[in-house]
Amino acid sequence: MSSSPRRTARSSRWPGSSHAHGWPGRDGSSPIRAAPVASIHPLASVAAPRPDVEFRGTPFAIEGAPKAVRVLRGMVLDIGGLPVTIPREAKALYHLIACILSNDLVAFLACGFESARGLGLGPRQAARLYLPLIRGTVENVAGLGPVKALTGPVSRGDIATLRLHTEALRTLPADVRRLHRILALRSARLALQARTITPELAARTARLLGALPSSRCSGKLHSGNAEGRQSTVFG
């Protein structure tokens, strides 16, 4: 692999070379230093090779030598994509966030589908049952943002329902229980931002889930609010 890009850099008529890996910067293609180098990464999930992949409206993160970046921006615009410049020092964080929002989401959904075995459903049956809810949730987040999109018992401080959930939670694997508790605590923070629950209800929720010691719940739930912070990556 290392000799092929080097030969390409020396003989190609292209003004530079690029790679489509999400994380490495220009050093990730060291064999092609003979030409201007840039990386281009589509923020898209392509789970299986197919010839009809549609990239219109897809953000493409670009970083590298200015000449190569200009060429890649033009190519992205030609196919209807959205070129976004990512500073080299921010690429690891950029790629991590992409993994959280895409790869981790797949694992999270798998946890939910597998939990439906308690209903007598296989993963595919569970997917058919819950996918309309999942799609609606994503659409709400896209249209309203996470704070306003949150629904459910945590968002309204429904302690009675949450008690029933804690009983059902005992039937699930330990890693799923931990994951739910972490995300329920995060949901309580969102509900506090939306002012749909009081700090007292948020603290009761955290105590019920065993997420935090009682004396620290309220203060911890108020921390970690990143609303209003300006992005240094896309600004």
Tab-separated table of C-alpha atoms in Angstrom, residues 74-152:
chain	number	residue	atom	x	y	z
A	74	GLY	CA	-14.876	22.066	-5.648
A	75	MET	CA	-15.405	18.328	-6.020
A	76	VAL	CA	-17.707	18.236	-2.992
A	77	LEU	CA	-19.772	21.147	-4.301
A	78	ASP	CA	-20.029	19.448	-7.699
A	79	ILE	CA	-21.825	16.459	-6.158
A	80	GLY	CA	-24.064	18.602	-3.961
A	81	GLY	CA	-22.141	18.006	-0.747
A	82	LEU	CA	-21.355	20.490	2.011
A	83	PRO	CA	-17.606	21.127	2.448
A	84	VAL	CA	-16.550	21.811	6.040
A	85	THR	CA	-13.015	22.748	7.047
A	86	ILE	CA	-11.744	20.964	10.167
A	87	PRO	CA	-8.552	22.218	11.855
A	88	ARG	CA	-5.929	19.491	12.012
A	89	GLU	CA	-5.742	19.624	15.806
A	90	ALA	CA	-9.520	19.058	16.083
A	91	LYS	CA	-9.756	16.009	13.827
A	92	ALA	CA	-9.553	13.417	16.606
A	93	LEU	CA	-12.459	15.058	18.440
A	94	TYR	CA	-14.410	15.474	15.202
A	95	HIS	CA	-14.007	11.781	14.397
A	96	LEU	CA	-14.804	10.684	17.958
A	97	ILE	CA	-18.090	12.621	17.862
A	98	ALA	CA	-18.948	10.966	14.548
A	99	CYS	CA	-18.338	7.559	16.146
A	100	ILE	CA	-20.480	8.423	19.174
A	101	LEU	CA	-23.384	9.613	17.034
A	102	SER	CA	-23.229	6.794	14.482
A	103	ASN	CA	-21.329	3.701	15.648
A	104	ASP	CA	-22.324	3.973	19.312
A	105	LEU	CA	-25.917	4.602	18.249
A	106	VAL	CA	-25.953	1.275	16.397
A	107	ALA	CA	-24.693	-0.525	19.508
A	108	PHE	CA	-27.259	1.312	21.643
A	109	LEU	CA	-30.121	0.283	19.349
A	110	ALA	CA	-28.865	-3.295	19.410
A	111	CYS	CA	-29.096	-3.224	23.215
A	112	GLY	CA	-32.711	-2.104	22.982
A	113	PHE	CA	-33.674	-4.675	20.373
A	114	GLU	CA	-32.003	-7.495	22.305
A	115	SER	CA	-33.811	-6.401	25.483
A	116	ALA	CA	-37.106	-7.102	23.699
A	117	ARG	CA	-36.456	-10.833	24.087
A	118	GLY	CA	-38.309	-10.419	27.375
A	119	LEU	CA	-41.385	-9.633	25.268
A	120	GLY	CA	-40.876	-12.773	23.223
A	121	LEU	CA	-39.531	-10.779	20.274
A	122	GLY	CA	-36.399	-11.367	18.244
A	123	PRO	CA	-34.180	-8.405	17.266
A	124	ARG	CA	-35.781	-8.034	13.824
A	125	GLN	CA	-39.288	-8.091	15.259
A	126	ALA	CA	-38.242	-5.546	17.874
A	127	ALA	CA	-36.810	-3.328	15.147
A	128	ARG	CA	-40.099	-3.368	13.243
A	129	LEU	CA	-41.981	-2.497	16.429
A	130	TYR	CA	-39.755	0.341	17.630
A	131	LEU	CA	-38.302	1.866	14.439
A	132	PRO	CA	-41.241	4.296	13.944
A	133	LEU	CA	-40.528	5.636	17.446
A	134	ILE	CA	-36.803	5.892	16.702
A	135	ARG	CA	-37.381	7.744	13.436
A	136	GLY	CA	-39.824	10.137	15.095
A	137	THR	CA	-37.328	10.861	17.864
A	138	VAL	CA	-34.548	11.656	15.384
A	139	GLU	CA	-36.907	13.939	13.452
A	140	ASN	CA	-37.841	15.747	16.670
A	141	VAL	CA	-34.177	16.257	17.568
A	142	ALA	CA	-33.517	17.584	14.053
A	143	GLY	CA	-36.447	19.983	14.197
A	144	LEU	CA	-36.482	21.034	17.839
A	145	GLY	CA	-33.069	20.230	19.316
A	146	PRO	CA	-32.425	17.743	22.141
A	147	VAL	CA	-33.832	19.865	24.976
A	148	LYS	CA	-37.271	20.336	23.412
A	149	ALA	CA	-37.324	16.887	21.798
A	150	LEU	CA	-37.077	15.009	25.101
A	151	THR	CA	-40.249	13.154	26.111
A	152	GLY	CA	-41.006	10.323	28.512
